Coordinates of C-alpha atoms in Angstrom, one line a residue:
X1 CA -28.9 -60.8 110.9
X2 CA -30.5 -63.1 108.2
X3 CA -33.5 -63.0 106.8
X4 CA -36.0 -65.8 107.4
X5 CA -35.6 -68.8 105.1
X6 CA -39.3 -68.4 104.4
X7 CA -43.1 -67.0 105.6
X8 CA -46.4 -67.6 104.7
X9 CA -49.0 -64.4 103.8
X10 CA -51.6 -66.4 105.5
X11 CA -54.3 -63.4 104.1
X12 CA -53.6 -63.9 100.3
X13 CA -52.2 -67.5 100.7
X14 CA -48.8 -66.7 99.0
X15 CA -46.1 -69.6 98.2
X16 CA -43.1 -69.1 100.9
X17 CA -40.4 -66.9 99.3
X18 CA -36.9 -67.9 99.5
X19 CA -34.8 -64.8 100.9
X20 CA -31.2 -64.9 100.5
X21 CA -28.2 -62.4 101.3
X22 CA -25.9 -61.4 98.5
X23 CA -22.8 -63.1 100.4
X24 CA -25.4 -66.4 100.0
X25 CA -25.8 -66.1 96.8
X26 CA -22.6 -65.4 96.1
X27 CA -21.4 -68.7 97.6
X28 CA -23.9 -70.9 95.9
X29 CA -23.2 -69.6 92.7
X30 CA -19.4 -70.4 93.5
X31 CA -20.1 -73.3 94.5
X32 CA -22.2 -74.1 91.4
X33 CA -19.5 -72.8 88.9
X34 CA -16.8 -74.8 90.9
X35 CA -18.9 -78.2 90.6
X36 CA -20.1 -77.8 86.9
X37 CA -16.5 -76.9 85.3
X38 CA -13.2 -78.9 85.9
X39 CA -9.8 -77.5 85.1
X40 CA -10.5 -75.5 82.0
X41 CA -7.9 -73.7 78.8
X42 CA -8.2 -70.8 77.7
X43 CA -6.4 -69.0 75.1
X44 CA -6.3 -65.3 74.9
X45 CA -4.4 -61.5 74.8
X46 CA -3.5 -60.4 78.5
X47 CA -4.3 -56.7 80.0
X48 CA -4.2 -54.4 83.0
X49 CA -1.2 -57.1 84.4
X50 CA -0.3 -56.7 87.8
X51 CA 2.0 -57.9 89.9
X52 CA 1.7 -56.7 93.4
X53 CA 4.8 -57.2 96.3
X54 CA 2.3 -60.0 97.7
X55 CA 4.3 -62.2 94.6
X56 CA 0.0 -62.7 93.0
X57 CA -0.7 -62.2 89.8
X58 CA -3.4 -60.1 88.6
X59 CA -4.6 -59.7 84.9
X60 CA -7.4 -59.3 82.3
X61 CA -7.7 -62.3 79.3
X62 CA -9.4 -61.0 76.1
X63 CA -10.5 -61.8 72.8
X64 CA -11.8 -59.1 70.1
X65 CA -15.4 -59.7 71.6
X66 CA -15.2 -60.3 75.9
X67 CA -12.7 -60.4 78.6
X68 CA -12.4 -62.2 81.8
X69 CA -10.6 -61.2 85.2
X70 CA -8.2 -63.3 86.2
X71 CA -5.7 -64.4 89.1
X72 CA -2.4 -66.6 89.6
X73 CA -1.7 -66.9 93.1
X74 CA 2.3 -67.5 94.7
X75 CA 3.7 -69.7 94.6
X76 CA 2.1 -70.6 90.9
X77 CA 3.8 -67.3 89.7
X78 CA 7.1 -68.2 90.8
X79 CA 7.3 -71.7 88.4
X80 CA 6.2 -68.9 85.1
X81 CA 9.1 -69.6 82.5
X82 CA 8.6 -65.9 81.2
X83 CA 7.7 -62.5 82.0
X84 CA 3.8 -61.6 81.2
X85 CA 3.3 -58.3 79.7
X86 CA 0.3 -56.4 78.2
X87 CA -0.5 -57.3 74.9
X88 CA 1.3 -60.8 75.0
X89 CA -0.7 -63.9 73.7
X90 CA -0.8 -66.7 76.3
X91 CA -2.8 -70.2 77.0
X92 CA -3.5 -70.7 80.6
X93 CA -5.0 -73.6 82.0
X94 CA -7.6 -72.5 85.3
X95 CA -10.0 -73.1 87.5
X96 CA -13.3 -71.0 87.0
X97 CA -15.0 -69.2 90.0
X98 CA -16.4 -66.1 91.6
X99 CA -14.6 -63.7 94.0
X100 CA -17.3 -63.6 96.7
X101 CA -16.5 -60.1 97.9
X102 CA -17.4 -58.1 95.0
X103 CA -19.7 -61.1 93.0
X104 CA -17.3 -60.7 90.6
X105 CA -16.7 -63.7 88.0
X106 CA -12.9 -64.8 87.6
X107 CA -10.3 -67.2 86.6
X108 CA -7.6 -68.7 88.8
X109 CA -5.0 -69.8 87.0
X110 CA -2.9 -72.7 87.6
X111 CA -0.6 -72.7 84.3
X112 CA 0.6 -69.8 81.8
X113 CA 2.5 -70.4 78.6
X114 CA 2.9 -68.7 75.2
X115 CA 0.5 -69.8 73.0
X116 CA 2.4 -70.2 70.1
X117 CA 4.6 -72.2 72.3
X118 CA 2.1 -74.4 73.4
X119 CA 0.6 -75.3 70.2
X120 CA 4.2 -75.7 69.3
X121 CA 4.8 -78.4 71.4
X122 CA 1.5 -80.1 71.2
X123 CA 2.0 -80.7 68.3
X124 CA 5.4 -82.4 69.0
X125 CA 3.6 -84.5 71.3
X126 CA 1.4 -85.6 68.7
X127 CA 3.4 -86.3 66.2
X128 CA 6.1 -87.9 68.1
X129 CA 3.7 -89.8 69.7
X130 CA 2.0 -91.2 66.3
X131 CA 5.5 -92.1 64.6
X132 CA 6.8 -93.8 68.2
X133 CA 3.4 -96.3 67.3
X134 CA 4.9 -96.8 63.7
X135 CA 7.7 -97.9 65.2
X136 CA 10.0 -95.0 63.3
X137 CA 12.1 -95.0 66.5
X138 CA 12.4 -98.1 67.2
X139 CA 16.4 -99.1 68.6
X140 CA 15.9 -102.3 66.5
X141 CA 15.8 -100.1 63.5
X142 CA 19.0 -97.8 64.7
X143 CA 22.2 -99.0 62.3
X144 CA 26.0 -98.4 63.7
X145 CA 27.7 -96.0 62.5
X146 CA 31.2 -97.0 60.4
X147 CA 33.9 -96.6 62.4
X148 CA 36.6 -95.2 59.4
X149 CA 34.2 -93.3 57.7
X150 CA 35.8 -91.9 54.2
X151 CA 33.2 -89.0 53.3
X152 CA 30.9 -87.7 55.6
X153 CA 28.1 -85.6 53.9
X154 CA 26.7 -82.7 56.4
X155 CA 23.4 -81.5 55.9
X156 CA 23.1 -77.8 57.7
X157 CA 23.0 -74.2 56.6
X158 CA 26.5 -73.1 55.0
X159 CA 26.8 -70.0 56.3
X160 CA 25.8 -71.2 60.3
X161 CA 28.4 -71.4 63.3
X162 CA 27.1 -75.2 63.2
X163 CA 29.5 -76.2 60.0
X164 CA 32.2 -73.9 61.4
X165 CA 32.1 -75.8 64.5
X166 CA 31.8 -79.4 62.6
X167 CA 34.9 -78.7 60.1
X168 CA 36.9 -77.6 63.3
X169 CA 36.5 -80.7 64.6
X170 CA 36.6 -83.3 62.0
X171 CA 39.9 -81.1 60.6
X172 CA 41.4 -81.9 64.3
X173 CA 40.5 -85.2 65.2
X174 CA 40.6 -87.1 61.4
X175 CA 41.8 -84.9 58.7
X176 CA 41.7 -88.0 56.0
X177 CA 37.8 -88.0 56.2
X178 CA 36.5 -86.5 53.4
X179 CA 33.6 -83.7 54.3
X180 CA 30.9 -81.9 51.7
X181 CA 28.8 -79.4 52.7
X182 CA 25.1 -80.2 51.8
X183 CA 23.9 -76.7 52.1
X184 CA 20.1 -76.2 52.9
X185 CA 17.9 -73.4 55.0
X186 CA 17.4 -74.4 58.6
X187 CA 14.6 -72.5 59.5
X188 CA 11.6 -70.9 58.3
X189 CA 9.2 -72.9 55.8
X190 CA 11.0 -73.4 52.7
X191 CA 13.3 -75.5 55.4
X192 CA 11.8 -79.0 55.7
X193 CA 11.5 -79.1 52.1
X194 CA 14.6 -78.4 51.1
X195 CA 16.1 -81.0 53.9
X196 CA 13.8 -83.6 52.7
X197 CA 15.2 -82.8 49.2
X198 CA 18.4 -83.3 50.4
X199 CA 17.9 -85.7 52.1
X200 CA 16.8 -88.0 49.1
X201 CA 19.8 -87.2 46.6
X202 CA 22.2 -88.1 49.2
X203 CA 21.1 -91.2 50.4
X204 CA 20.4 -92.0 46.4
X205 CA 24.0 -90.7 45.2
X206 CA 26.1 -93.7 47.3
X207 CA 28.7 -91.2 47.7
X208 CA 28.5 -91.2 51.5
X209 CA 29.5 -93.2 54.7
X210 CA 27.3 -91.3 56.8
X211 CA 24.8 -88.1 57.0
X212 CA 24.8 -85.3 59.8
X213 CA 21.7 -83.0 59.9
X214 CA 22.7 -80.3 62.1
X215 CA 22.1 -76.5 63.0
X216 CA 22.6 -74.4 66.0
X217 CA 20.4 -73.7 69.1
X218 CA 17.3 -71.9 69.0
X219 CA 13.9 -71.5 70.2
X220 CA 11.3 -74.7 69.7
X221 CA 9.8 -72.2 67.0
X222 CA 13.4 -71.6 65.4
X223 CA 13.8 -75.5 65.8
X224 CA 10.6 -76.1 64.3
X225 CA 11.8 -77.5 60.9
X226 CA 13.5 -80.6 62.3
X227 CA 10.4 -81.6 63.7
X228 CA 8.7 -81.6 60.7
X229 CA 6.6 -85.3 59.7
X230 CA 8.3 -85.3 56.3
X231 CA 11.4 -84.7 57.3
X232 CA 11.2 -87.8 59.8
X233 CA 9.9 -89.8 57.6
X234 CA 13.1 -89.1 55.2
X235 CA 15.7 -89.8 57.9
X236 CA 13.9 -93.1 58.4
X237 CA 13.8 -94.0 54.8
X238 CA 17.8 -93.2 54.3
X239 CA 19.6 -95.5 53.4
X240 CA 22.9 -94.9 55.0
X241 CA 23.6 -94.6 58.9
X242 CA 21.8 -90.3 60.2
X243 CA 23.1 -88.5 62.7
X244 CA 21.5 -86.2 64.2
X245 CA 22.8 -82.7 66.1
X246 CA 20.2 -80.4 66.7
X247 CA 20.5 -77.6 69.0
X248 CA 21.6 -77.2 72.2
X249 CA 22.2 -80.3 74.7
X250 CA 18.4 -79.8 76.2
X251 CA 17.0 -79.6 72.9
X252 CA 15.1 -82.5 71.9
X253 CA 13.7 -83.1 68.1
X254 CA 11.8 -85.8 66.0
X255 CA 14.8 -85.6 64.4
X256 CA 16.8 -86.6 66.8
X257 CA 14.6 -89.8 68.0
X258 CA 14.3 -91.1 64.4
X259 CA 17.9 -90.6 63.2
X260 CA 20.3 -93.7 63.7
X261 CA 22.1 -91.5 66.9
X262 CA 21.4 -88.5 68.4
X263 CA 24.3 -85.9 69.5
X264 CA 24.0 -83.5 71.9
X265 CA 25.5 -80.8 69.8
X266 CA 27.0 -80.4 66.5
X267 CA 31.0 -80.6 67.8
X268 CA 29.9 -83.9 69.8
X269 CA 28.3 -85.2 66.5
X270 CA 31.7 -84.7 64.5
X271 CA 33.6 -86.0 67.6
X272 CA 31.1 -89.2 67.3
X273 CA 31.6 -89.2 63.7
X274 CA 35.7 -89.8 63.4
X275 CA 37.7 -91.5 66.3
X276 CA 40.9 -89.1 67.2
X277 CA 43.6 -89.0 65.0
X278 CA 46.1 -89.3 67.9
X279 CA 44.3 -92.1 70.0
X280 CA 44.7 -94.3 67.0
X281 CA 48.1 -93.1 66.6
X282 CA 48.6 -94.4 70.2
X283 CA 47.0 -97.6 69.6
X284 CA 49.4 -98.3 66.3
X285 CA 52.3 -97.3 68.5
X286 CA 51.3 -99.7 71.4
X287 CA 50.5 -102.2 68.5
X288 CA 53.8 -102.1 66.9
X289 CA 55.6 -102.4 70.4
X290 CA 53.7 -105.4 71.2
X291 CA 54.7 -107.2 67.2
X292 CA 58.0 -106.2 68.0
X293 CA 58.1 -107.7 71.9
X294 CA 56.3 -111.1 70.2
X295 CA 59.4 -111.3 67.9
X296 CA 61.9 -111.2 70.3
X297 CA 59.8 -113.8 72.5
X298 CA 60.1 -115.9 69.8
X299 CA 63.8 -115.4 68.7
X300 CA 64.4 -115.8 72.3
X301 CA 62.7 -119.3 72.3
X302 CA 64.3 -120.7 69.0
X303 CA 67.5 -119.8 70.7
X304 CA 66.7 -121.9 73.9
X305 CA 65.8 -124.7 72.1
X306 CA 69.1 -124.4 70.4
X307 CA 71.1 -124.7 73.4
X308 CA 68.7 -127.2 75.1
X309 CA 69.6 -129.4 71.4
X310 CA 73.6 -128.7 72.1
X311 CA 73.3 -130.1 75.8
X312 CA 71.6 -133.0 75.2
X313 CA 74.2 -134.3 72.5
X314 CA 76.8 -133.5 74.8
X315 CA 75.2 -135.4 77.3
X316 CA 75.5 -138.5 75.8
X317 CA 79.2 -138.5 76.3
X318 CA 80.3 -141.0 78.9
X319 CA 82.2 -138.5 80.7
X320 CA 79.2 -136.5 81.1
X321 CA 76.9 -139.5 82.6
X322 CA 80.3 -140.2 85.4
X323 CA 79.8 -137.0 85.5
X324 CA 76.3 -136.6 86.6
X325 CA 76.3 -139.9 88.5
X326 CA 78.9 -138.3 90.8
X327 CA 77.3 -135.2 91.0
X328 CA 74.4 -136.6 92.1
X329 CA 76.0 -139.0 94.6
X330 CA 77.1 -135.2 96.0
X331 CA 73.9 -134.0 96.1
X332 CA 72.0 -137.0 97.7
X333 CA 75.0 -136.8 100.7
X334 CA 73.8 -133.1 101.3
X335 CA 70.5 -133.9 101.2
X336 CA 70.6 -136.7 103.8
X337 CA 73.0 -133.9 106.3
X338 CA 70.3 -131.4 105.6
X339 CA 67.6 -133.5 106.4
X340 CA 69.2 -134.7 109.9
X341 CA 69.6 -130.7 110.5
X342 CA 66.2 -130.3 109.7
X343 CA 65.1 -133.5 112.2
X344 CA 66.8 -132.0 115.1
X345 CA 66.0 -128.3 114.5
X346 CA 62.1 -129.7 114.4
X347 CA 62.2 -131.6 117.7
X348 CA 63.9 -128.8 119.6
X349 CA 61.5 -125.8 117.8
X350 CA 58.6 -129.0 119.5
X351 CA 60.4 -128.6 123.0
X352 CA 60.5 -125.0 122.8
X353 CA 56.8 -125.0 121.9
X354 CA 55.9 -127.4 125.0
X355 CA 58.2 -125.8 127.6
X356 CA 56.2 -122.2 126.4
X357 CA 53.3 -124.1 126.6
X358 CA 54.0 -125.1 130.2
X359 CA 54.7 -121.5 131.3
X360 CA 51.5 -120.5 129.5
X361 CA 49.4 -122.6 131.7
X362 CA 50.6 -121.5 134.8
X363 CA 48.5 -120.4 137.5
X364 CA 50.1 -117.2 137.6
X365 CA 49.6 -116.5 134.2
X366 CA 46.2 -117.2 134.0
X367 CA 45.3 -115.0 137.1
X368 CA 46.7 -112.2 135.4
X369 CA 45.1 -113.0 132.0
X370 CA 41.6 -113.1 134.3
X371 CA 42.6 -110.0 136.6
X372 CA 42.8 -107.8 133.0
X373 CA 39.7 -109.5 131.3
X374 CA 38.2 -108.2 134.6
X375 CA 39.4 -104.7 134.4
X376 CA 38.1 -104.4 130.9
X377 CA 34.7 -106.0 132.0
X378 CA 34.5 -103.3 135.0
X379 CA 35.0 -100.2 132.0
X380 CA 32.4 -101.6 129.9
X381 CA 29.7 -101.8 132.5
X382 CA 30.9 -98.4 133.9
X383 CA 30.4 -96.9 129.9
X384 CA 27.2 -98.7 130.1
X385 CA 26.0 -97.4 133.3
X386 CA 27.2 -93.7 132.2
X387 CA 25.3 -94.1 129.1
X388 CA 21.9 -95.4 130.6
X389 CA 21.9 -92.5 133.1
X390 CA 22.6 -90.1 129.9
X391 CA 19.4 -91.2 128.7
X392 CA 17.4 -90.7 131.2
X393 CA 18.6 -87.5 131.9
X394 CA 18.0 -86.7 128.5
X395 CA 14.7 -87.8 128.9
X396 CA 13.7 -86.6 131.8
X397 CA 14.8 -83.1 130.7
X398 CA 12.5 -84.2 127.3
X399 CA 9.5 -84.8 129.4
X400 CA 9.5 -81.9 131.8
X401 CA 9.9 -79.7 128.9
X402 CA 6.9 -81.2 127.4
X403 CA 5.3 -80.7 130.8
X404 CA 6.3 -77.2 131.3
X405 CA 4.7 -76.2 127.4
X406 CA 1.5 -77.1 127.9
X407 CA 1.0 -76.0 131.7
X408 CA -1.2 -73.3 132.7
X409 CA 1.6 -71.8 134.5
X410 CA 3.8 -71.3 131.1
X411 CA 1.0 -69.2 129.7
X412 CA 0.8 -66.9 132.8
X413 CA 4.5 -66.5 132.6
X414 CA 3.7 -64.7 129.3
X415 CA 1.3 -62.4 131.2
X416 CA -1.8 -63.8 130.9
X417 CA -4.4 -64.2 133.9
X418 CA -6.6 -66.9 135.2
X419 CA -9.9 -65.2 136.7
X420 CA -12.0 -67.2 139.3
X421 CA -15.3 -66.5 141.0
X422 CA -15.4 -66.7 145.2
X423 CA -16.6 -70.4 144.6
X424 CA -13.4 -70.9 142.6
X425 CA -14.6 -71.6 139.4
X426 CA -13.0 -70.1 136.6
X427 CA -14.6 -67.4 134.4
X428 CA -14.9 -67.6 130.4
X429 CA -17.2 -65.0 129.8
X430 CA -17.8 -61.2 131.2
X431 CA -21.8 -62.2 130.4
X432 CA -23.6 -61.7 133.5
X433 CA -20.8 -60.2 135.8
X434 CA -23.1 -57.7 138.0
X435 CA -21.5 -54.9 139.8
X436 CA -19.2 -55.2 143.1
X437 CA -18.5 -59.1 142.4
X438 CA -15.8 -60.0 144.1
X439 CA -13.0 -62.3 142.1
X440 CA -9.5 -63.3 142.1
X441 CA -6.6 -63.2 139.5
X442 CA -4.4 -66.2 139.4
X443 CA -0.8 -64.4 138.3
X444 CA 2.1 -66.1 137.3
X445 CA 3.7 -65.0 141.0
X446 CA 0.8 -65.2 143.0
X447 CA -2.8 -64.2 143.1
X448 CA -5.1 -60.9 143.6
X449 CA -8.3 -60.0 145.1
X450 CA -10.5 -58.1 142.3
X451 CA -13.7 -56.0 142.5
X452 CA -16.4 -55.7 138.9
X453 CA -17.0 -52.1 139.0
X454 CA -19.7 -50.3 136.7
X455 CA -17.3 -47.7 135.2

């Protein structure tokens, strides 16, 4: 039982004293820690990690001076991108609290990452967010890319599968391009340097149609270099068209939103870079078929008007007008026979029409056109009727179901008992049951006559 809240020593007039349990005290300083700090991150080394088969996570975060207990509850374990192991850095982001049981201060976390990760890619939110605002990746900006480029200068490490992969390509789709290797490290931090370098001279030397910065996939560390500020700000100061191919197709880099287009990968990029070598090939084919088919049109049409220029001097003959005169005489004769054809086969198609007509509207007819419209009247009121009485049944079945799950007699079916005293009201506690009362049990078949005994 508790304590009292508070008493009075009434002989040496005492303050009241304010008694609390430890499971009390525990939950007001819960409570206290809950209200006073929000969502909190915290950066540290995990320990003593433990997964049990309940999917939780339990752990130990430390720095070289304290540690802290901490938890990560399922399903929050199940969205972790990676495996936590002793000794690995991470940055979680948690609720603080107290594990009432034991008074025991803890963290439950909500979020674990890598910490170098996480820095990693707050700072890519930064800084992508600061050149967006200069407008560095504005479309406006963004400048097409030639269609027939004649040298294409790719910026990426010489000895990486990403040039393989570009040279395959280009070789393929548009051997004529011309292609120099800019060669420049990729990774580490003598990278964004030595691509801003780059950069420069080629944009300065006019020699090129277009510039590819490229290199394989990687992590967001391995990637780091094309997210660099100074690189961006070089892409962005070029001043011919950037493509940019950078990892994998998920992979996303400042890079890639500042250059002129972004490719998903480095053989998309060269595909993007030259058109196809035997699509064009096509198209001159289909080209020279269509110069050819326009010559013969008009070779065709010089020689019509030829003969249309021969026939008109040769009608000018008077031979050739008798000629025509009579013809036409002929043709006017068939014309008037064809048109007294015509008149008669009209007005008996009219008194074929009328006479059907007639034999339409007769009475017998239109008793059999009603008898049928009746029929079909008869099976859509029966298919109505059929379905109306599906319903209900359907419903009916609903309702007693309902009916039958939340009566009493459902729950003695499961073998449960209803106990009522001899003036038939129904017990809900054994409090005050004296010896030799007589009851009865309401069964799920029937009822029984019960006696309280002592034993």
């Amino acid at each position: 039982m508790h304590a009292p809240d508070d008493f009075s020593d009434s002989a040496g007039g005492q303050p009241p004293r304010h008694i609390l349990t430890p499971s009390t005290l525990n939950r007001l300083v819960r409570g206290l820690l809950e209200d006073a700090l929000p969502l909190v991150w915290v950066e540290g080394e995990l320990s003593n990690v433990a997964r049990p088969a309940s999917g939780h996570l339990y752990f130990t975060l430390k720095d070289s001076a304290a540690q802290v207990r901490c938890a990560m509850f399922k399903p929050k374990t199940s969205w972790l991108r990676f495996k936590p192991a002793d000794g690995m850095q991470v940055l979680i982001r948690a609720r603080v609290g107290l594990y009432e049981p034991r008074g025991e201060f803890q963290l439950v976390a909500e979020h674990m990452e890598p910490a170098g990760e996480g820095a990693l890619q707050r700072e890519f939110e930064r800084l992508k967010a600061q050149l967006d605002a200069e407008g560095l990746f504005a479309q406006e900006r963004k400048r097409p890319l030639p269609r027939f480029a004649r040298r294409i200068g790719v910026i990426t490490s010489a000895t990486g599968a990403a040039i393989r992969d570009v040279l395959s390509v280009l070789s393929r789709r548009w051997p004529l391009v011309a292609v120099e290797v800019l060669p420049v490290p990729v990774q580490g931090r003598e990278a964004p340097p030595a691509i801003v370098s780059m950069l420069r001279r080629a944009s300065a030397s006019g020699r090129y149609d277009v510039l590819l910065l490229t290199r394989g996939g990687g992590s967001l560390e391995d990637l780091w270099a094309f997210n660099d500020e100074q690189v961006a700000r070089a892409i962005h100061a070029s001043k011919v068209p950037v493509v940019s191919a950078v990892g994998h197709e998920i992979d996303f880099s400042i890079a890639d939103f500042v250059a002129d287009l972004r490719a998903p990968t480095p053989s998309a990029a060269a595909e993007l870079l030259v058109p196809d070598a035997r699509a064009q090939q096509r198209q001159l084919d289909q080209l020279r078929q269509r110069i050819v088919a326009i010559q013969e049109r008009r070779l065709q049409a010089h020689i019509q008007r030829i003969d249309h220029l021969l026939a008109r001097l040769q009608a000018q003959r008077p031979q050739a007008r008798l000629a025509r005169d009579r013809e036409r005489l002929l043709q006017l004769h068939r014309r008037l026979l064809a048109a007294r054809r015509a008149q008669l086969t009209q007005l008996k198609a009219r008194l074929d029409r009328t006479h059907a007509h007639l034999l339409a509207q007769h009475p017998r007819q239109q008793l059999a056109l009603l008898r049928q419209r009746l029929e079909q009247h008869a099976v859509h009121l029966r298919r109505l009727v059929e379905h109306k009485l599906e319903r209900e049944r359907l419903t009916l079945q609903q309702t007693a179901r309902a009916l039958h799950a939340v009566s009493p007699l459902a729950t003695l079916e499961r073998g449960y008992a209803i106990l009522f005293d001899t003036e038939g009201k129904v017990l809900r506690s054994a409090q005050n049951i004296a010896a030799d009362t007589r009851l009865r049990a309401r069964l799920a078949d029937g009822e029984l006559p019960l006696r309280v005994s002592d034993e």
